[in-house]
């Protein structure tokens, strides 16, 4: 399914997905190379605020643009390749309304055909890498605290999103959802998985149309390193950063050995990026730490953290094996 078909299908499901819930639809046309927005909205009889960018300014900045136009209590961040079941949003908002300590809620995200779990939230590990839960939640589980949500479908409190500053514009794409959740927890808010609501996601179909594997490597590694530098307390930074950089270097070496010098070089450039932008890194860290109201004992609580066991490390490596 191409991007135009995915957007049209997602828009067509909006009326039934929101039901009688008071809502507004905001579409950021991020320099799309096809004329899908107007025709899709018209065919589905959906009224929307449309913001058009002449070029692709990046997922993170585009989300910030859309959020700035929103007037409601909550913002639903929704990818064009993510599809909501009937009346799911009303149920998600009802859960958010009674969750006074929550600032973000992710439904269970399934693959496009519904055959497997794409994301049941992510746990933090002291390697700096996340452990992505892809197991079906236990029967009867209604909500669960998670360290980070997947931004393909993520409901957030608008007031918290704004107070944090939204996504970092410089991220362009990748890891911006984790950075937002990290800052939420630093500010004393919880992030939840809502496994009673499931959505389907066309995994990677949008980004693969616009970015090469090397570009994805660069952005994901750079943004993760930058987020660690911004958000970790001094003590946690000393614990996390050396291990994380060593793992990044090891991954770069493995790519090089396997005949993928472009990907290896992308990771090295990601590692070097903060050294070439010291003033910016220092300023963004100062801003992030000024918003901290909770110690890392809460931010990395046992309920949202995991140990990076040998088996889990192997599983993460397997995600890269097809490209090696």
PDB file of C-alpha atoms in Angstrom, residues 29-314:
ATOM      1  CA  UNK A  29       0.612  18.055   4.507  1.00  0.00           C
ATOM      2  CA  UNK A  30       4.370  17.729   4.870  1.00  0.00           C
ATOM      3  CA  UNK A  31       5.374  18.382   1.275  1.00  0.00           C
ATOM      4  CA  UNK A  32       3.708  15.211   0.004  1.00  0.00           C
ATOM      5  CA  UNK A  33       4.463  14.457  -3.682  1.00  0.00           C
ATOM      6  CA  UNK A  34       0.835  13.579  -4.382  1.00  0.00           C
ATOM      7  CA  UNK A  35      -2.458  15.458  -4.141  1.00  0.00           C
ATOM      8  CA  UNK A  36      -4.040  13.146  -1.601  1.00  0.00           C
ATOM      9  CA  UNK A  37      -5.169  15.448   1.191  1.00  0.00           C
ATOM     10  CA  UNK A  38      -8.054  17.358  -0.406  1.00  0.00           C
ATOM     11  CA  UNK A  39      -9.463  14.395  -2.313  1.00  0.00           C
ATOM     12  CA  UNK A  40      -9.306  12.081   0.709  1.00  0.00           C
ATOM     13  CA  UNK A  41     -10.974  14.591   3.012  1.00  0.00           C
ATOM     14  CA  UNK A  42     -13.658  15.344   0.443  1.00  0.00           C
ATOM     15  CA  UNK A  43     -14.448  11.709  -0.309  1.00  0.00           C
ATOM     16  CA  UNK A  44     -14.772  10.894   3.399  1.00  0.00           C
ATOM     17  CA  UNK A  45     -16.757  14.086   4.142  1.00  0.00           C
ATOM     18  CA  UNK A  46     -14.238  15.034   6.819  1.00  0.00           C
ATOM     19  CA  UNK A  47     -13.777  18.689   7.742  1.00  0.00           C
ATOM     20  CA  UNK A  48     -10.192  19.440   8.753  1.00  0.00           C
ATOM     21  CA  UNK A  49      -7.706  22.197   9.350  1.00  0.00           C
ATOM     22  CA  UNK A  50      -4.988  21.654   6.759  1.00  0.00           C
ATOM     23  CA  UNK A  51      -1.489  23.052   7.124  1.00  0.00           C
ATOM     24  CA  UNK A  52       0.700  22.711   4.040  1.00  0.00           C
ATOM     25  CA  UNK A  53       4.485  22.630   3.920  1.00  0.00           C
ATOM     26  CA  UNK A  54       6.131  23.041   0.543  1.00  0.00           C
ATOM     27  CA  UNK A  55       8.849  20.572   1.541  1.00  0.00           C
ATOM     28  CA  UNK A  56       9.180  17.811   4.105  1.00  0.00           C
ATOM     29  CA  UNK A  57      10.353  19.657   7.221  1.00  0.00           C
ATOM     30  CA  UNK A  58      10.434  16.462   9.268  1.00  0.00           C
ATOM     31  CA  UNK A  59       7.982  14.467  11.366  1.00  0.00           C
ATOM     32  CA  UNK A  60       8.849  16.157  14.673  1.00  0.00           C
ATOM     33  CA  UNK A  61       8.468  19.775  13.451  1.00  0.00           C
ATOM     34  CA  UNK A  62       5.284  18.889  11.542  1.00  0.00           C
ATOM     35  CA  UNK A  63       3.705  17.410  14.675  1.00  0.00           C
ATOM     36  CA  UNK A  64       4.592  20.587  16.563  1.00  0.00           C
ATOM     37  CA  UNK A  65       2.904  22.634  13.837  1.00  0.00           C
ATOM     38  CA  UNK A  66      -0.262  20.559  14.085  1.00  0.00           C
ATOM     39  CA  UNK A  67      -0.278  20.661  17.890  1.00  0.00           C
ATOM     40  CA  UNK A  68      -0.032  24.456  17.831  1.00  0.00           C
ATOM     41  CA  UNK A  69      -3.320  24.583  15.889  1.00  0.00           C
ATOM     42  CA  UNK A  70      -5.136  22.248  18.293  1.00  0.00           C
ATOM     43  CA  UNK A  71      -7.692  23.699  20.696  1.00  0.00           C
ATOM     44  CA  UNK A  72      -8.740  20.614  22.663  1.00  0.00           C
ATOM     45  CA  UNK A  73      -7.595  19.161  25.976  1.00  0.00           C
ATOM     46  CA  UNK A  74      -5.900  16.226  24.260  1.00  0.00           C
ATOM     47  CA  UNK A  75      -3.857  15.771  21.105  1.00  0.00           C
ATOM     48  CA  UNK A  76      -3.842  12.506  19.190  1.00  0.00           C
ATOM     49  CA  UNK A  77      -0.584  12.034  17.294  1.00  0.00           C
ATOM     50  CA  UNK A  78      -1.509   9.725  14.432  1.00  0.00           C
ATOM     51  CA  UNK A  79       0.586   8.477  11.524  1.00  0.00           C
ATOM     52  CA  UNK A  80      -1.048   8.293   8.107  1.00  0.00           C
ATOM     53  CA  UNK A  81      -0.457   4.517   8.031  1.00  0.00           C
ATOM     54  CA  UNK A  82      -2.146   3.823  11.390  1.00  0.00           C
ATOM     55  CA  UNK A  83      -5.804   2.797  11.423  1.00  0.00           C
ATOM     56  CA  UNK A  84      -8.243   3.248  14.311  1.00  0.00           C
ATOM     57  CA  UNK A  85     -11.070   0.811  15.080  1.00  0.00           C
ATOM     58  CA  UNK A  86     -14.636   2.050  15.452  1.00  0.00           C
ATOM     59  CA  UNK A  87     -15.186   4.388  18.429  1.00  0.00           C
ATOM     60  CA  UNK A  88     -11.723   3.634  19.810  1.00  0.00           C
ATOM     61  CA  UNK A  89     -10.906   7.269  20.467  1.00  0.00           C
ATOM     62  CA  UNK A  90     -13.906   7.809  22.714  1.00  0.00           C
ATOM     63  CA  UNK A  91     -12.792   4.883  24.893  1.00  0.00           C
ATOM     64  CA  UNK A  92      -9.203   6.150  24.974  1.00  0.00           C
ATOM     65  CA  UNK A  93     -10.292   9.638  26.022  1.00  0.00           C
ATOM     66  CA  UNK A  94     -12.566   8.206  28.722  1.00  0.00           C
ATOM     67  CA  UNK A  95      -9.560   6.390  30.199  1.00  0.00           C
ATOM     68  CA  UNK A  96      -7.455   9.557  30.009  1.00  0.00           C
ATOM     69  CA  UNK A  97     -10.167  11.610  31.719  1.00  0.00           C
ATOM     70  CA  UNK A  98      -9.923   9.570  34.925  1.00  0.00           C
ATOM     71  CA  UNK A  99      -6.137   9.146  34.877  1.00  0.00           C
ATOM     72  CA  UNK A 100      -5.057  12.233  36.794  1.00  0.00           C
ATOM     73  CA  UNK A 101      -1.363  11.264  36.897  1.00  0.00           C
ATOM     74  CA  UNK A 102      -1.138  10.317  33.229  1.00  0.00           C
ATOM     75  CA  UNK A 103       0.037  12.554  30.391  1.00  0.00           C
ATOM     76  CA  UNK A 104       0.234  10.064  27.513  1.00  0.00           C
ATOM     77  CA  UNK A 105      -1.675   6.946  26.460  1.00  0.00           C
ATOM     78  CA  UNK A 106      -0.721   4.469  23.752  1.00  0.00           C
ATOM     79  CA  UNK A 107      -3.138   1.795  22.533  1.00  0.00           C
ATOM     80  CA  UNK A 108      -1.811  -1.645  21.684  1.00  0.00           C
ATOM     81  CA  UNK A 109      -0.314  -1.303  18.194  1.00  0.00           C
ATOM     82  CA  UNK A 110      -0.619  -4.327  15.915  1.00  0.00           C
ATOM     83  CA  UNK A 111       0.848  -5.061  12.500  1.00  0.00           C
ATOM     84  CA  UNK A 112      -1.267  -4.053   9.531  1.00  0.00           C
ATOM     85  CA  UNK A 113      -2.843  -7.504   9.205  1.00  0.00           C
ATOM     86  CA  UNK A 114      -3.320  -7.808  12.985  1.00  0.00           C
ATOM     87  CA  UNK A 115      -1.246 -10.982  13.188  1.00  0.00           C
ATOM     88  CA  UNK A 116       1.335  -9.726  15.692  1.00  0.00           C
ATOM     89  CA  UNK A 117       2.087  -6.976  18.191  1.00  0.00           C
ATOM     90  CA  UNK A 118       4.126  -4.105  16.801  1.00  0.00           C
ATOM     91  CA  UNK A 119       4.321  -2.220  20.108  1.00  0.00           C
ATOM     92  CA  UNK A 120       3.099  -2.736  23.648  1.00  0.00           C
ATOM     93  CA  UNK A 121       5.252   0.147  24.856  1.00  0.00           C
ATOM     94  CA  UNK A 122       8.972   0.310  25.591  1.00  0.00           C
ATOM     95  CA  UNK A 123      11.035  -0.160  28.741  1.00  0.00           C
ATOM     96  CA  UNK A 124      14.225   1.710  29.604  1.00  0.00           C
ATOM     97  CA  UNK A 125      17.556  -0.078  29.977  1.00  0.00           C
ATOM     98  CA  UNK A 126      20.780   1.388  31.330  1.00  0.00           C
ATOM     99  CA  UNK A 127      22.493   0.671  28.015  1.00  0.00           C
ATOM    100  CA  UNK A 128      20.565   3.656  26.631  1.00  0.00           C
ATOM    101  CA  UNK A 129      18.683   1.370  24.252  1.00  0.00           C
ATOM    102  CA  UNK A 130      15.016   0.586  24.794  1.00  0.00           C
ATOM    103  CA  UNK A 131      13.506  -2.845  25.150  1.00  0.00           C
ATOM    104  CA  UNK A 132      10.434  -2.867  22.911  1.00  0.00           C
ATOM    105  CA  UNK A 133       7.661  -5.074  24.243  1.00  0.00           C
ATOM    106  CA  UNK A 134       5.988  -7.067  21.472  1.00  0.00           C
ATOM    107  CA  UNK A 135       4.113  -9.566  23.657  1.00  0.00           C
ATOM    108  CA  UNK A 136       0.355  -9.625  24.023  1.00  0.00           C
ATOM    109  CA  UNK A 137      -0.631  -8.156  27.423  1.00  0.00           C
ATOM    110  CA  UNK A 138      -2.184 -10.423  30.027  1.00  0.00           C
ATOM    111  CA  UNK A 139      -5.933 -10.968  29.799  1.00  0.00           C
ATOM    112  CA  UNK A 140      -7.845  -8.459  31.883  1.00  0.00           C
ATOM    113  CA  UNK A 141      -5.049  -5.888  31.982  1.00  0.00           C
ATOM    114  CA  UNK A 142      -6.568  -2.419  31.514  1.00  0.00           C
ATOM    115  CA  UNK A 143      -3.588  -0.062  31.737  1.00  0.00           C
ATOM    116  CA  UNK A 144       0.136  -0.408  32.339  1.00  0.00           C
ATOM    117  CA  UNK A 145       2.862   2.153  33.012  1.00  0.00           C
ATOM    118  CA  UNK A 146       5.530   2.242  30.304  1.00  0.00           C
ATOM    119  CA  UNK A 147       8.690   4.288  29.863  1.00  0.00           C
ATOM    120  CA  UNK A 148       7.988   5.287  26.272  1.00  0.00           C
ATOM    121  CA  UNK A 149       5.141   5.038  23.791  1.00  0.00           C
ATOM    122  CA  UNK A 150       5.293   4.609  20.053  1.00  0.00           C
ATOM    123  CA  UNK A 151       4.217   7.808  18.331  1.00  0.00           C
ATOM    124  CA  UNK A 152       2.304   6.090  15.521  1.00  0.00           C
ATOM    125  CA  UNK A 153      -0.814   6.477  17.682  1.00  0.00           C
ATOM    126  CA  UNK A 154      -0.334   8.392  20.919  1.00  0.00           C
ATOM    127  CA  UNK A 155      -2.811  10.495  22.915  1.00  0.00           C
ATOM    128  CA  UNK A 156      -1.217  13.271  25.005  1.00  0.00           C
ATOM    129  CA  UNK A 157      -2.373  16.092  27.244  1.00  0.00           C
ATOM    130  CA  UNK A 158      -1.991  19.283  25.255  1.00  0.00           C
ATOM    131  CA  UNK A 159      -0.979  21.318  28.321  1.00  0.00           C
ATOM    132  CA  UNK A 160       1.863  18.896  29.120  1.00  0.00           C
ATOM    133  CA  UNK A 161       2.961  18.699  25.480  1.00  0.00           C
ATOM    134  CA  UNK A 162       3.199  22.477  25.374  1.00  0.00           C
ATOM    135  CA  UNK A 163       4.933  22.856  28.736  1.00  0.00           C
ATOM    136  CA  UNK A 164       7.610  20.378  27.679  1.00  0.00           C
ATOM    137  CA  UNK A 165       8.066  22.103  24.349  1.00  0.00           C
ATOM    138  CA  UNK A 166       6.754  19.292  22.168  1.00  0.00           C
ATOM    139  CA  UNK A 167       9.147  17.319  20.027  1.00  0.00           C
ATOM    140  CA  UNK A 168      12.673  18.665  19.463  1.00  0.00           C
ATOM    141  CA  UNK A 169      12.546  20.207  15.985  1.00  0.00           C
ATOM    142  CA  UNK A 170      16.167  19.249  15.324  1.00  0.00           C
ATOM    143  CA  UNK A 171      15.320  15.541  15.596  1.00  0.00           C
ATOM    144  CA  UNK A 172      13.495  15.680  12.226  1.00  0.00           C
ATOM    145  CA  UNK A 173      12.363  12.067  12.717  1.00  0.00           C
ATOM    146  CA  UNK A 174      13.025   9.091  15.034  1.00  0.00           C
ATOM    147  CA  UNK A 175      13.183   8.882  18.840  1.00  0.00           C
ATOM    148  CA  UNK A 176      11.123  12.062  19.262  1.00  0.00           C
ATOM    149  CA  UNK A 177       8.314  10.048  20.883  1.00  0.00           C
ATOM    150  CA  UNK A 178      10.705   8.532  23.438  1.00  0.00           C
ATOM    151  CA  UNK A 179      12.226  11.932  24.165  1.00  0.00           C
ATOM    152  CA  UNK A 180       8.755  13.363  24.831  1.00  0.00           C
ATOM    153  CA  UNK A 181       7.853  10.486  27.182  1.00  0.00           C
ATOM    154  CA  UNK A 182      11.198  10.821  28.987  1.00  0.00           C
ATOM    155  CA  UNK A 183      10.498  14.499  29.635  1.00  0.00           C
ATOM    156  CA  UNK A 184       6.958  13.685  30.776  1.00  0.00           C
ATOM    157  CA  UNK A 185       8.329  11.325  33.402  1.00  0.00           C
ATOM    158  CA  UNK A 186      10.999  13.859  34.419  1.00  0.00           C
ATOM    159  CA  UNK A 187       8.103  16.248  35.086  1.00  0.00           C
ATOM    160  CA  UNK A 188       6.293  13.710  37.276  1.00  0.00           C
ATOM    161  CA  UNK A 189       3.774  12.381  34.764  1.00  0.00           C
ATOM    162  CA  UNK A 190       3.051   8.761  33.868  1.00  0.00           C
ATOM    163  CA  UNK A 191       2.820   7.268  30.379  1.00  0.00           C
ATOM    164  CA  UNK A 192       0.426   4.337  29.923  1.00  0.00           C
ATOM    165  CA  UNK A 193      -0.261   1.461  27.602  1.00  0.00           C
ATOM    166  CA  UNK A 194      -3.984   0.844  27.070  1.00  0.00           C
ATOM    167  CA  UNK A 195      -4.097  -2.783  25.871  1.00  0.00           C
ATOM    168  CA  UNK A 196      -7.912  -2.907  25.717  1.00  0.00           C
ATOM    169  CA  UNK A 197      -7.735  -0.708  22.606  1.00  0.00           C
ATOM    170  CA  UNK A 198      -5.814  -1.924  19.558  1.00  0.00           C
ATOM    171  CA  UNK A 199      -4.896  -0.159  16.322  1.00  0.00           C
ATOM    172  CA  UNK A 200      -3.215  -1.444  13.176  1.00  0.00           C
ATOM    173  CA  UNK A 201      -0.047   0.052  11.772  1.00  0.00           C
ATOM    174  CA  UNK A 202       1.551  -0.258   8.330  1.00  0.00           C
ATOM    175  CA  UNK A 203       5.004  -0.599   9.885  1.00  0.00           C
ATOM    176  CA  UNK A 204       7.738   1.445   8.230  1.00  0.00           C
ATOM    177  CA  UNK A 205       5.863   2.017   4.970  1.00  0.00           C
ATOM    178  CA  UNK A 206       5.960   5.790   5.204  1.00  0.00           C
ATOM    179  CA  UNK A 207       9.578   6.308   6.262  1.00  0.00           C
ATOM    180  CA  UNK A 208      10.971   3.729   3.829  1.00  0.00           C
ATOM    181  CA  UNK A 209       9.579   5.795   0.946  1.00  0.00           C
ATOM    182  CA  UNK A 210      11.554   8.876   1.947  1.00  0.00           C
ATOM    183  CA  UNK A 211      14.728   7.759   3.731  1.00  0.00           C
ATOM    184  CA  UNK A 212      17.566   5.400   2.911  1.00  0.00           C
ATOM    185  CA  UNK A 213      18.734   2.862   5.494  1.00  0.00           C
ATOM    186  CA  UNK A 214      21.806   5.009   6.161  1.00  0.00           C
ATOM    187  CA  UNK A 215      19.696   8.122   6.794  1.00  0.00           C
ATOM    188  CA  UNK A 216      17.511   6.188   9.217  1.00  0.00           C
ATOM    189  CA  UNK A 217      20.613   4.919  11.032  1.00  0.00           C
ATOM    190  CA  UNK A 218      22.013   8.420  11.329  1.00  0.00           C
ATOM    191  CA  UNK A 219      18.834  10.017  12.664  1.00  0.00           C
ATOM    192  CA  UNK A 220      17.948   7.224  15.088  1.00  0.00           C
ATOM    193  CA  UNK A 221      21.445   6.972  16.595  1.00  0.00           C
ATOM    194  CA  UNK A 222      21.995  10.755  16.678  1.00  0.00           C
ATOM    195  CA  UNK A 223      18.642  11.485  18.275  1.00  0.00           C
ATOM    196  CA  UNK A 224      19.003   8.756  20.881  1.00  0.00           C
ATOM    197  CA  UNK A 225      22.470  10.000  21.895  1.00  0.00           C
ATOM    198  CA  UNK A 226      21.225  13.588  21.987  1.00  0.00           C
ATOM    199  CA  UNK A 227      18.210  12.606  24.113  1.00  0.00           C
ATOM    200  CA  UNK A 228      20.462  10.829  26.619  1.00  0.00           C
ATOM    201  CA  UNK A 229      22.709  13.896  26.822  1.00  0.00           C
ATOM    202  CA  UNK A 230      19.700  16.188  27.333  1.00  0.00           C
ATOM    203  CA  UNK A 231      17.594  14.208  29.759  1.00  0.00           C
ATOM    204  CA  UNK A 232      19.750  11.958  31.953  1.00  0.00           C
ATOM    205  CA  UNK A 233      20.744  13.305  35.356  1.00  0.00           C
ATOM    206  CA  UNK A 234      24.474  13.748  35.924  1.00  0.00           C
ATOM    207  CA  UNK A 235      24.769  10.465  37.815  1.00  0.00           C
ATOM    208  CA  UNK A 236      22.723   8.538  35.249  1.00  0.00           C
ATOM    209  CA  UNK A 237      24.663  10.121  32.404  1.00  0.00           C
ATOM    210  CA  UNK A 238      27.924   8.748  33.779  1.00  0.00           C
ATOM    211  CA  UNK A 239      26.337   5.316  33.980  1.00  0.00           C
ATOM    212  CA  UNK A 240      24.541   5.265  30.634  1.00  0.00           C
ATOM    213  CA  UNK A 241      26.674   7.190  28.155  1.00  0.00           C
ATOM    214  CA  UNK A 242      29.918   5.127  28.174  1.00  0.00           C
ATOM    215  CA  UNK A 243      28.007   1.866  27.708  1.00  0.00           C
ATOM    216  CA  UNK A 244      25.794   3.356  25.025  1.00  0.00           C
ATOM    217  CA  UNK A 245      28.654   4.844  23.016  1.00  0.00           C
ATOM    218  CA  UNK A 246      30.567   1.552  23.227  1.00  0.00           C
ATOM    219  CA  UNK A 247      27.517  -0.308  21.884  1.00  0.00           C
ATOM    220  CA  UNK A 248      27.125   2.259  19.082  1.00  0.00           C
ATOM    221  CA  UNK A 249      30.768   1.876  18.091  1.00  0.00           C
ATOM    222  CA  UNK A 250      30.477  -1.905  18.149  1.00  0.00           C
ATOM    223  CA  UNK A 251      27.439  -1.688  15.851  1.00  0.00           C
ATOM    224  CA  UNK A 252      29.366   0.598  13.482  1.00  0.00           C
ATOM    225  CA  UNK A 253      32.260  -1.889  13.374  1.00  0.00           C
ATOM    226  CA  UNK A 254      29.882  -4.769  12.632  1.00  0.00           C
ATOM    227  CA  UNK A 255      28.310  -2.844   9.759  1.00  0.00           C
ATOM    228  CA  UNK A 256      31.763  -2.099   8.334  1.00  0.00           C
ATOM    229  CA  UNK A 257      32.903  -5.719   8.639  1.00  0.00           C
ATOM    230  CA  UNK A 258      29.737  -6.863   6.888  1.00  0.00           C
ATOM    231  CA  UNK A 259      30.443  -4.564   3.939  1.00  0.00           C
ATOM    232  CA  UNK A 260      28.092  -1.725   4.862  1.00  0.00           C
ATOM    233  CA  UNK A 261      30.430   1.274   5.164  1.00  0.00           C
ATOM    234  CA  UNK A 262      27.614   3.783   4.576  1.00  0.00           C
ATOM    235  CA  UNK A 263      25.690   2.598   7.628  1.00  0.00           C
ATOM    236  CA  UNK A 264      28.895   2.407   9.646  1.00  0.00           C
ATOM    237  CA  UNK A 265      29.742   5.973   8.681  1.00  0.00           C
ATOM    238  CA  UNK A 266      26.228   7.140   9.552  1.00  0.00           C
ATOM    239  CA  UNK A 267      26.601   5.855  13.111  1.00  0.00           C
ATOM    240  CA  UNK A 268      30.033   7.458  13.484  1.00  0.00           C
ATOM    241  CA  UNK A 269      28.595  10.780  12.292  1.00  0.00           C
ATOM    242  CA  UNK A 270      25.802  10.398  14.857  1.00  0.00           C
ATOM    243  CA  UNK A 271      28.349   9.893  17.640  1.00  0.00           C
ATOM    244  CA  UNK A 272      30.367  12.920  16.535  1.00  0.00           C
ATOM    245  CA  UNK A 273      27.343  15.225  16.119  1.00  0.00           C
ATOM    246  CA  UNK A 274      27.241  16.480  19.759  1.00  0.00           C
ATOM    247  CA  UNK A 275      30.972  17.286  19.600  1.00  0.00           C
ATOM    248  CA  UNK A 276      30.289  19.516  16.594  1.00  0.00           C
ATOM    249  CA  UNK A 277      27.347  21.201  18.337  1.00  0.00           C
ATOM    250  CA  UNK A 278      28.594  21.671  21.892  1.00  0.00           C
ATOM    251  CA  UNK A 279      26.861  24.994  22.526  1.00  0.00           C
ATOM    252  CA  UNK A 280      23.516  23.671  21.323  1.00  0.00           C
ATOM    253  CA  UNK A 281      23.872  20.467  23.350  1.00  0.00           C
ATOM    254  CA  UNK A 282      24.752  22.447  26.481  1.00  0.00           C
ATOM    255  CA  UNK A 283      21.775  24.800  26.059  1.00  0.00           C
ATOM    256  CA  UNK A 284      19.234  22.044  25.370  1.00  0.00           C
ATOM    257  CA  UNK A 285      20.484  20.078  28.390  1.00  0.00           C
ATOM    258  CA  UNK A 286      20.126  23.158  30.589  1.00  0.00           C
ATOM    259  CA  UNK A 287      16.548  23.670  29.377  1.00  0.00           C
ATOM    260  CA  UNK A 288      15.624  20.010  29.848  1.00  0.00           C
ATOM    261  CA  UNK A 289      17.072  19.767  33.342  1.00  0.00           C
ATOM    262  CA  UNK A 290      15.353  23.010  34.405  1.00  0.00           C
ATOM    263  CA  UNK A 291      11.996  21.240  33.896  1.00  0.00           C
ATOM    264  CA  UNK A 292      12.963  18.256  36.042  1.00  0.00           C
ATOM    265  CA  UNK A 293      10.814  17.737  39.122  1.00  0.00           C
ATOM    266  CA  UNK A 294      11.446  14.017  39.702  1.00  0.00           C
ATOM    267  CA  UNK A 295      14.558  12.014  40.468  1.00  0.00           C
ATOM    268  CA  UNK A 296      15.623   9.162  38.220  1.00  0.00           C
ATOM    269  CA  UNK A 297      14.311   6.724  40.818  1.00  0.00           C
ATOM    270  CA  UNK A 298      10.868   7.651  39.431  1.00  0.00           C
ATOM    271  CA  UNK A 299      11.883   8.288  35.820  1.00  0.00           C
ATOM    272  CA  UNK A 300      13.499   4.848  35.536  1.00  0.00           C
ATOM    273  CA  UNK A 301      11.223   3.090  38.014  1.00  0.00           C
ATOM    274  CA  UNK A 302      11.203  -0.698  38.179  1.00  0.00           C
ATOM    275  CA  UNK A 303       7.809  -0.859  36.517  1.00  0.00           C
ATOM    276  CA  UNK A 304       9.116   0.893  33.376  1.00  0.00           C
ATOM    277  CA  UNK A 305      12.671  -0.485  33.190  1.00  0.00           C
ATOM    278  CA  UNK A 306      14.219  -3.750  32.047  1.00  0.00           C
ATOM    279  CA  UNK A 307      17.609  -5.420  32.269  1.00  0.00           C
ATOM    280  CA  UNK A 308      19.490  -5.724  28.992  1.00  0.00           C
ATOM    281  CA  UNK A 309      20.143  -9.443  29.195  1.00  0.00           C
ATOM    282  CA  UNK A 310      22.280 -11.284  26.662  1.00  0.00           C
ATOM    283  CA  UNK A 311      19.153 -12.695  25.046  1.00  0.00           C
ATOM    284  CA  UNK A 312      17.582  -9.272  24.665  1.00  0.00           C
ATOM    285  CA  UNK A 313      20.804  -7.871  23.232  1.00  0.00           C
ATOM    286  CA  UNK A 314      20.774 -10.642  20.623  1.00  0.00           C
TER     287      UNK A 314
END
